[in-house]
Amino acid sequence: MKILAIESSCDETSAAVVEMDRERRIRRILSNKIATSVEMHALYGGVVPEIASRAHAEAISGLTYEALSEAGMAMEDIDAIAVTAKPGLIGALLVGVNFAKSLAFAYNKPLIPVNHIMGHIAACYLEYPQLEPPFFAMVASGGHSSFIKVDGYTNANTVGRTRDDAVGECFDKVARVMGMPYPGGAEMDRLAYLGNRDAIKFPSAAIAGDTLDLSFSGIKTSVLNYINSANQKGEVLCREDVAASFTKAVCTSIVKRLEEAHKKYGFDKFVLSGGVSANSHLRRAVEEFGKKHGVEIYMPPLSLCSDNGAMIGAQGYYEYLDGNLADEGLNPVATCNI
Ligand code: KG4
Ligand code: ZN
């Protein structure tokens, strides 16, 4: 089955064509075109929703055309259209949903609404044809930090989440106060190699109590206070040490929660996905967790960690198999759990 997938939940516009076949274990990306408005947001230090929506509107039809031609297909060759319908910036989602609805109507194709968070998880189905639920997952991105029990391709429950900032948001804010352009997550990753991870003790994001929830605002405030105090005292800030120690605090907190989740649910497969799953230190920490507990670890290749249409197409396939279709009455939803 060939699916055209549209993603526009934040600042990346993407159109992709994927070919999926459960019986034959085919999970193939035929094209995955991505345009980003990130440079426009860098000026403001974060995503400006109106700018993102406008950029989606400008990019979406051209990208879809490119995605189809790279896949060597016309709309007539496509079996269904998948689109991110929730969660995300509402104006941004509206652009993708309306575009997908129009295409589905004009070409008389089934329309599949997809949850963006499930899409991030589905990025791993594309990379690992052997991966099948049940498994445990974490989606760590600029908008989400959730632990998810995945019982089936379209059946999952959030069992832990951040109570405030998302982990990617926290990386970006710390990077910003250290003078790095938005989004600073990838730059922080590089900088952390050059510093001493034990130089500064930052608090844990694994809050106390019988919960799998996290709180990143405490670490963030602690890092900001550390930087402000160094500036006030006229001390030279070792940005590398801050990056390394902050990264260690984040990774240790996440692994602590994973250990607890493993004790509670006893899973043997773990999927780490979302933009922050590109973080090499977190990837290593999770690999170590896997070795220690005999848990198979699945993480998308770097090209599929951040927002893209192919992951939406992959999840869209399983939604289609379960009959989760929409009609032209489909409306996007800004916030939701799985
Ligand atoms: O999944 P994504 O593309 O968009 C959302 O759904 O939010 O995630 C973007 C986030 C940004 O906060 C970015 O700084 C972060 O992922 N990110 C990283 C790395 N690469 C991207 N954070 C830490 N280390 C990285 N290597
Ligand atoms: Zn995302």
Short mmCIF file of C-alpha atoms and ligand atoms in Angstrom, two decimals:
data_model
loop_
_atom_site.label_atom_id
_atom_site.label_comp_id
_atom_site.label_asym_id
_atom_site.label_seq_id
_atom_site.Cartn_x
_atom_site.Cartn_y
_atom_site.Cartn_z
CA MET A 1 0.00 0.00 0.00
CA LYS A 2 1.36 3.43 -0.95
CA ILE A 3 0.61 6.32 1.37
CA LEU A 4 1.18 10.02 0.83
CA ALA A 5 1.82 11.57 4.24
CA ILE A 6 1.70 15.21 5.30
CA GLU A 7 3.28 16.62 8.49
CA SER A 8 2.96 20.25 9.64
CA SER A 9 2.59 20.22 13.42
CA CYS A 10 5.45 22.58 14.32
CA ASP A 11 8.14 24.27 12.22
CA GLU A 12 8.87 21.50 9.72
CA THR A 13 6.69 20.99 6.67
CA SER A 14 7.01 17.52 5.24
CA ALA A 15 5.48 15.41 2.49
CA ALA A 16 6.48 11.78 2.05
CA VAL A 17 5.49 8.66 0.18
CA VAL A 18 5.88 5.35 2.01
CA GLU A 19 5.11 1.83 0.92
CA MET A 20 3.91 -0.50 3.65
CA ASP A 21 2.86 -4.14 3.63
CA ARG A 22 2.54 -5.97 6.92
CA GLU A 23 2.38 -9.49 5.47
CA ARG A 24 5.43 -9.01 3.29
CA ARG A 25 7.22 -6.92 5.95
CA ILE A 26 7.66 -4.07 3.51
CA ARG A 27 8.32 -0.73 5.16
CA ARG A 28 9.84 1.48 2.54
CA ILE A 29 10.39 5.24 2.29
CA LEU A 30 9.98 6.25 -1.36
CA SER A 31 10.46 9.95 -0.61
CA ASN A 32 10.58 12.15 2.48
CA LYS A 33 10.79 15.85 1.63
CA ILE A 34 11.24 18.29 4.51
CA ALA A 35 11.30 22.09 4.57
CA THR A 36 11.96 23.96 7.79
CA SER A 37 11.21 27.53 8.85
CA VAL A 38 13.71 27.24 11.73
CA GLU A 39 15.93 30.12 10.52
CA MET A 40 12.98 32.49 10.66
CA HIS A 41 12.29 31.49 14.28
CA ALA A 42 15.95 31.71 15.31
CA LEU A 43 15.63 35.50 15.34
CA TYR A 44 13.04 35.21 18.13
CA GLY A 45 14.68 32.37 20.08
CA GLY A 46 11.75 29.99 19.62
CA VAL A 47 8.96 29.00 17.26
CA VAL A 48 6.58 31.85 16.34
CA PRO A 49 3.29 30.09 15.48
CA GLU A 50 2.11 32.61 12.86
CA ILE A 51 5.42 32.45 11.01
CA ALA A 52 5.32 28.64 11.10
CA SER A 53 1.77 28.55 9.69
CA ARG A 54 2.64 30.91 6.86
CA ALA A 55 5.76 28.93 5.99
CA HIS A 56 3.72 25.69 5.87
CA ALA A 57 1.18 27.30 3.53
CA GLU A 58 3.98 28.43 1.21
CA ALA A 59 5.86 25.12 1.20
CA ILE A 60 3.23 22.42 1.28
CA SER A 61 2.08 22.05 -2.31
CA GLY A 62 5.60 22.32 -3.77
CA LEU A 63 6.91 19.72 -1.31
CA THR A 64 4.06 17.34 -2.09
CA TYR A 65 4.78 17.66 -5.78
CA GLU A 66 8.47 16.91 -5.09
CA ALA A 67 7.62 13.95 -2.85
CA LEU A 68 5.43 12.41 -5.55
CA SER A 69 7.95 12.95 -8.34
CA GLU A 70 10.84 11.58 -6.29
CA ALA A 71 8.71 8.48 -5.61
CA GLY A 72 7.99 8.30 -9.35
CA MET A 73 4.25 8.55 -8.76
CA ALA A 74 1.17 10.54 -9.59
CA MET A 75 -1.76 11.02 -7.19
CA GLU A 76 -3.56 8.20 -9.02
CA ASP A 77 -0.88 5.75 -7.78
CA ILE A 78 -1.45 6.69 -4.13
CA ASP A 79 -3.79 4.48 -2.06
CA ALA A 80 -4.42 6.79 0.90
CA ILE A 81 -3.44 10.14 2.43
CA ALA A 82 -2.20 10.36 6.02
CA VAL A 83 -1.92 13.62 7.90
CA THR A 84 -0.83 14.76 11.36
CA ALA A 85 -4.07 15.86 13.02
CA LYS A 86 -2.85 16.23 16.64
CA PRO A 87 -1.11 17.45 18.78
CA GLY A 88 0.76 20.56 17.64
CA LEU A 89 0.42 24.26 16.93
CA ILE A 90 -3.17 24.69 15.85
CA GLY A 91 -2.51 27.09 12.94
CA ALA A 92 0.31 24.88 11.71
CA LEU A 93 -1.81 21.71 11.93
CA LEU A 94 -4.66 23.44 10.11
CA VAL A 95 -2.51 23.98 7.03
CA GLY A 96 -1.58 20.30 6.70
CA VAL A 97 -5.04 18.98 7.59
CA ASN A 98 -6.82 21.26 5.12
CA PHE A 99 -4.34 20.44 2.40
CA ALA A 100 -4.71 16.69 3.00
CA LYS A 101 -8.51 16.96 3.14
CA SER A 102 -8.57 18.80 -0.19
CA LEU A 103 -6.35 16.20 -1.85
CA ALA A 104 -8.40 13.32 -0.44
CA PHE A 105 -11.59 14.94 -1.67
CA ALA A 106 -10.24 15.87 -5.12
CA TYR A 107 -8.74 12.42 -5.79
CA ASN A 108 -11.27 10.39 -3.84
CA LYS A 109 -8.70 8.78 -1.53
CA PRO A 110 -9.10 7.58 2.07
CA LEU A 111 -7.97 10.17 4.64
CA ILE A 112 -6.06 8.93 7.72
CA PRO A 113 -5.62 11.21 10.74
CA VAL A 114 -2.41 10.49 12.66
CA ASN A 115 -1.28 11.36 16.18
CA HIS A 116 2.14 13.01 15.91
CA ILE A 117 3.49 11.24 19.01
CA MET A 118 2.50 7.83 17.60
CA GLY A 119 4.19 8.99 14.40
CA HIS A 120 7.49 9.52 16.21
CA ILE A 121 7.28 5.95 17.54
CA ALA A 122 6.42 4.65 14.06
CA ALA A 123 9.70 6.09 12.72
CA CYS A 124 11.23 2.94 14.23
CA TYR A 125 8.90 0.63 12.24
CA LEU A 126 10.49 2.04 9.09
CA GLU A 127 14.01 1.30 10.27
CA TYR A 128 13.39 -2.07 11.96
CA PRO A 129 11.00 -4.33 10.02
CA GLN A 130 11.20 -6.87 12.86
CA LEU A 131 9.86 -4.39 15.44
CA GLU A 132 6.33 -5.14 16.59
CA PRO A 133 4.33 -4.09 19.67
CA PRO A 134 4.12 -4.64 22.58
CA PHE A 135 7.03 -2.50 23.74
CA PHE A 136 7.80 0.47 25.96
CA ALA A 137 8.64 3.85 24.41
CA MET A 138 9.80 7.33 25.18
CA VAL A 139 9.09 10.24 22.87
CA ALA A 140 11.52 13.04 23.72
CA SER A 141 11.18 16.16 21.59
CA GLY A 142 10.79 19.93 21.67
CA GLY A 143 7.14 19.55 22.63
CA HIS A 144 6.91 16.19 24.41
CA SER A 145 8.65 14.03 26.96
CA SER A 146 6.44 11.02 27.53
CA PHE A 147 6.80 7.40 28.54
CA ILE A 148 4.35 5.30 26.59
CA LYS A 149 3.22 1.71 26.92
CA VAL A 150 2.62 0.55 23.37
CA ASP A 151 0.34 -2.51 23.41
CA GLY A 152 -0.53 -2.49 19.72
CA TYR A 153 0.20 -0.42 16.61
CA THR A 154 -2.80 1.79 17.35
CA ASN A 155 -3.18 1.07 21.03
CA ALA A 156 -0.91 2.94 23.44
CA ASN A 157 -1.10 4.73 26.77
CA THR A 158 1.00 7.47 28.29
CA VAL A 159 2.22 6.29 31.71
CA GLY A 160 4.59 9.17 32.51
CA ARG A 161 5.19 12.64 31.18
CA THR A 162 6.87 15.92 31.92
CA ARG A 163 4.89 18.15 34.23
CA ASP A 164 6.38 21.32 32.75
CA ASP A 165 9.02 21.82 30.04
CA ALA A 166 9.73 19.23 27.39
CA VAL A 167 13.29 17.93 27.37
CA GLY A 168 14.07 19.48 23.96
CA GLU A 169 12.69 22.81 25.12
CA CYS A 170 15.03 22.59 28.11
CA PHE A 171 18.05 21.85 25.85
CA ASP A 172 17.09 24.82 23.66
CA LYS A 173 16.67 27.23 26.58
CA VAL A 174 19.99 26.31 28.17
CA ALA A 175 21.67 26.60 24.76
CA ARG A 176 20.08 29.99 24.23
CA VAL A 177 21.41 31.51 27.45
CA MET A 178 24.85 30.25 26.45
CA GLY A 179 24.54 32.18 23.19
CA MET A 180 23.73 29.37 20.76
CA PRO A 181 21.17 29.88 18.01
CA TYR A 182 17.74 28.23 18.23
CA PRO A 183 17.33 25.27 18.33
CA GLY A 184 20.50 24.57 20.29
CA GLY A 185 19.98 20.88 21.11
CA ALA A 186 22.39 19.54 18.49
CA GLU A 187 25.07 22.11 19.38
CA MET A 188 24.74 21.20 23.07
CA ASP A 189 25.31 17.58 22.08
CA ARG A 190 28.65 18.49 20.47
CA LEU A 191 29.71 20.86 23.27
CA ALA A 192 29.06 18.24 25.95
CA TYR A 193 31.95 16.12 24.58
CA LEU A 194 34.40 18.89 25.41
CA GLY A 195 33.42 19.36 29.06
CA ASN A 196 33.58 17.56 32.39
CA ARG A 197 30.24 15.93 33.13
CA ASP A 198 31.00 15.86 36.86
CA ALA A 199 32.01 19.53 37.12
CA ILE A 200 28.60 20.83 38.23
CA LYS A 201 25.82 19.04 40.08
CA PHE A 202 22.42 19.85 38.62
CA PRO A 203 19.18 18.47 40.13
CA SER A 204 17.38 15.40 38.82
CA ALA A 205 14.33 15.64 36.58
CA ALA A 206 13.03 12.42 38.12
CA ILE A 207 10.77 13.96 40.74
CA ALA A 208 10.22 12.13 44.03
CA GLY A 209 7.26 9.84 44.60
CA ASP A 210 5.66 6.84 43.01
CA THR A 211 5.44 8.28 39.51
CA LEU A 212 7.09 8.02 36.12
CA ASP A 213 6.61 11.75 35.57
CA LEU A 214 9.52 14.11 35.01
CA SER A 215 10.09 17.81 35.62
CA PHE A 216 12.70 19.61 33.57
CA SER A 217 12.00 23.13 34.83
CA GLY A 218 14.09 22.52 37.98
CA ILE A 219 17.22 21.58 36.01
CA LYS A 220 16.64 24.47 33.65
CA THR A 221 16.32 27.02 36.47
CA SER A 222 19.34 25.58 38.22
CA VAL A 223 21.46 25.91 35.05
CA LEU A 224 20.21 29.46 34.43
CA ASN A 225 21.01 30.42 38.04
CA TYR A 226 24.47 28.92 37.72
CA ILE A 227 25.15 30.91 34.55
CA ASN A 228 23.73 34.17 35.96
CA SER A 229 25.73 33.84 39.15
CA ALA A 230 28.95 33.19 37.19
CA ASN A 231 28.22 36.26 35.04
CA GLN A 232 27.52 38.43 38.08
CA LYS A 233 30.76 37.37 39.74
CA GLY A 234 32.61 38.13 36.51
CA GLU A 235 33.79 34.50 36.29
CA VAL A 236 34.57 32.98 32.93
CA LEU A 237 31.84 30.44 32.21
CA CYS A 238 33.03 27.04 31.06
CA ARG A 239 30.19 26.37 28.60
CA GLU A 240 31.55 22.92 27.89
CA ASP A 241 31.28 21.91 31.57
CA VAL A 242 27.74 23.31 31.75
CA ALA A 243 26.72 21.39 28.61
CA ALA A 244 28.33 18.16 29.83
CA SER A 245 26.93 18.38 33.38
CA PHE A 246 23.47 19.39 32.17
CA THR A 247 23.43 16.53 29.67
CA LYS A 248 24.50 14.09 32.37
CA ALA A 249 21.65 15.28 34.65
CA VAL A 250 19.12 14.82 31.82
CA CYS A 251 20.39 11.37 30.82
CA THR A 252 20.62 10.13 34.41
CA SER A 253 17.07 11.28 35.15
CA ILE A 254 15.65 9.58 32.08
CA VAL A 255 17.51 6.33 32.76
CA LYS A 256 16.34 6.38 36.40
CA ARG A 257 12.72 6.55 35.22
CA LEU A 258 13.41 3.81 32.69
CA GLU A 259 14.77 1.55 35.41
CA GLU A 260 11.60 2.15 37.44
CA ALA A 261 9.36 1.60 34.43
CA HIS A 262 11.21 -1.63 33.67
CA LYS A 263 10.67 -2.86 37.21
CA LYS A 264 6.98 -2.00 36.94
CA TYR A 265 6.18 -3.26 33.43
CA GLY A 266 9.01 -5.73 32.71
CA PHE A 267 9.28 -4.86 28.98
CA ASP A 268 11.89 -6.46 26.73
CA LYS A 269 11.86 -3.86 23.92
CA PHE A 270 12.31 -0.12 24.26
CA VAL A 271 11.86 2.56 21.59
CA LEU A 272 13.42 6.00 22.02
CA SER A 273 12.18 8.53 19.48
CA GLY A 274 11.58 12.23 18.84
CA GLY A 275 14.03 15.05 18.10
CA VAL A 276 16.00 14.56 21.33
CA SER A 277 16.57 10.88 20.51
CA ALA A 278 19.24 12.29 18.17
CA ASN A 279 21.28 13.15 21.28
CA SER A 280 24.33 10.90 21.19
CA HIS A 281 24.82 10.93 24.98
CA LEU A 282 21.22 9.90 25.59
CA ARG A 283 21.49 7.21 22.92
CA ARG A 284 24.54 5.79 24.68
CA ALA A 285 22.91 5.93 28.12
CA VAL A 286 19.86 4.10 26.78
CA GLU A 287 22.04 1.47 25.05
CA GLU A 288 23.76 0.86 28.40
CA PHE A 289 20.39 0.52 30.11
CA GLY A 290 19.42 -2.04 27.46
CA LYS A 291 22.59 -4.10 27.95
CA LYS A 292 22.20 -4.08 31.73
CA HIS A 293 18.60 -5.29 31.66
CA GLY A 294 18.54 -7.41 28.51
CA VAL A 295 16.18 -4.98 26.79
CA GLU A 296 16.36 -4.58 23.00
CA ILE A 297 16.81 -0.91 22.12
CA TYR A 298 15.32 0.68 19.01
CA MET A 299 16.12 4.25 17.99
CA PRO A 300 15.44 5.86 14.62
CA PRO A 301 18.35 6.84 12.37
CA LEU A 302 19.19 10.53 12.82
CA SER A 303 17.29 11.39 9.63
CA LEU A 304 14.02 10.15 11.18
CA CYS A 305 14.43 11.50 14.74
CA SER A 306 12.96 14.93 14.11
CA ASP A 307 9.63 15.73 12.46
CA ASN A 308 9.10 14.14 9.06
CA GLY A 309 6.29 12.88 6.88
CA ALA A 310 7.56 9.29 6.50
CA MET A 311 6.89 8.51 10.18
CA ILE A 312 3.34 9.83 9.78
CA GLY A 313 2.87 7.57 6.75
CA ALA A 314 4.14 4.56 8.71
CA GLN A 315 1.71 5.12 11.58
CA GLY A 316 -1.00 6.01 9.06
CA TYR A 317 -0.72 2.53 7.58
CA TYR A 318 -1.58 0.82 10.86
CA GLU A 319 -4.40 3.30 11.52
CA TYR A 320 -5.75 2.43 8.07
CA LEU A 321 -5.60 -1.30 8.79
CA ASP A 322 -7.65 -0.66 11.94
CA GLY A 323 -10.20 1.41 10.01
CA ASN A 324 -9.33 4.69 11.72
CA LEU A 325 -10.27 6.99 8.87
CA ALA A 326 -11.65 10.53 8.72
CA ASP A 327 -13.77 12.49 6.29
CA GLU A 328 -13.79 16.14 5.23
CA GLY A 329 -15.13 17.05 8.68
CA LEU A 330 -11.66 16.34 10.18
CA ASN A 331 -10.40 19.09 12.47
CA PRO A 332 -6.95 19.31 14.07
CA VAL A 333 -6.53 19.28 17.85
CA ALA A 334 -3.71 21.23 19.53
CA THR A 335 -3.28 19.24 22.74
CA CYS A 336 -3.99 15.63 23.57
CA ASN A 337 -2.59 12.58 25.23
CA ILE A 338 -2.18 9.47 23.22
O1 KG4 B 1 10.78 16.05 17.25
P1 KG4 B 1 11.22 17.43 16.93
O2 KG4 B 1 11.85 17.67 15.59
O3 KG4 B 1 10.06 18.44 17.05
C1 KG4 B 1 9.06 18.37 18.01
O4 KG4 B 1 8.10 17.56 17.81
O5 KG4 B 1 9.24 19.07 19.03
O6 KG4 B 1 12.26 17.84 18.10
C2 KG4 B 1 12.97 19.05 18.06
C3 KG4 B 1 13.80 19.15 19.34
C4 KG4 B 1 14.46 20.52 19.54
O7 KG4 B 1 14.22 20.93 20.86
C5 KG4 B 1 15.95 20.23 19.30
O8 KG4 B 1 16.83 21.09 19.98
C6 KG4 B 1 16.04 18.83 19.82
O9 KG4 B 1 14.88 18.19 19.32
N1 KG4 B 1 17.25 18.15 19.34
C7 KG4 B 1 18.25 17.74 20.17
C8 KG4 B 1 19.24 17.17 19.34
N2 KG4 B 1 18.81 17.26 18.04
C9 KG4 B 1 17.60 17.86 18.06
N3 KG4 B 1 18.36 17.79 21.50
C10 KG4 B 1 19.48 17.27 22.05
N4 KG4 B 1 20.48 16.73 21.33
C11 KG4 B 1 20.41 16.65 19.98
N5 KG4 B 1 21.38 16.07 19.28
ZN ZN B 2 7.83 15.97 16.79
#
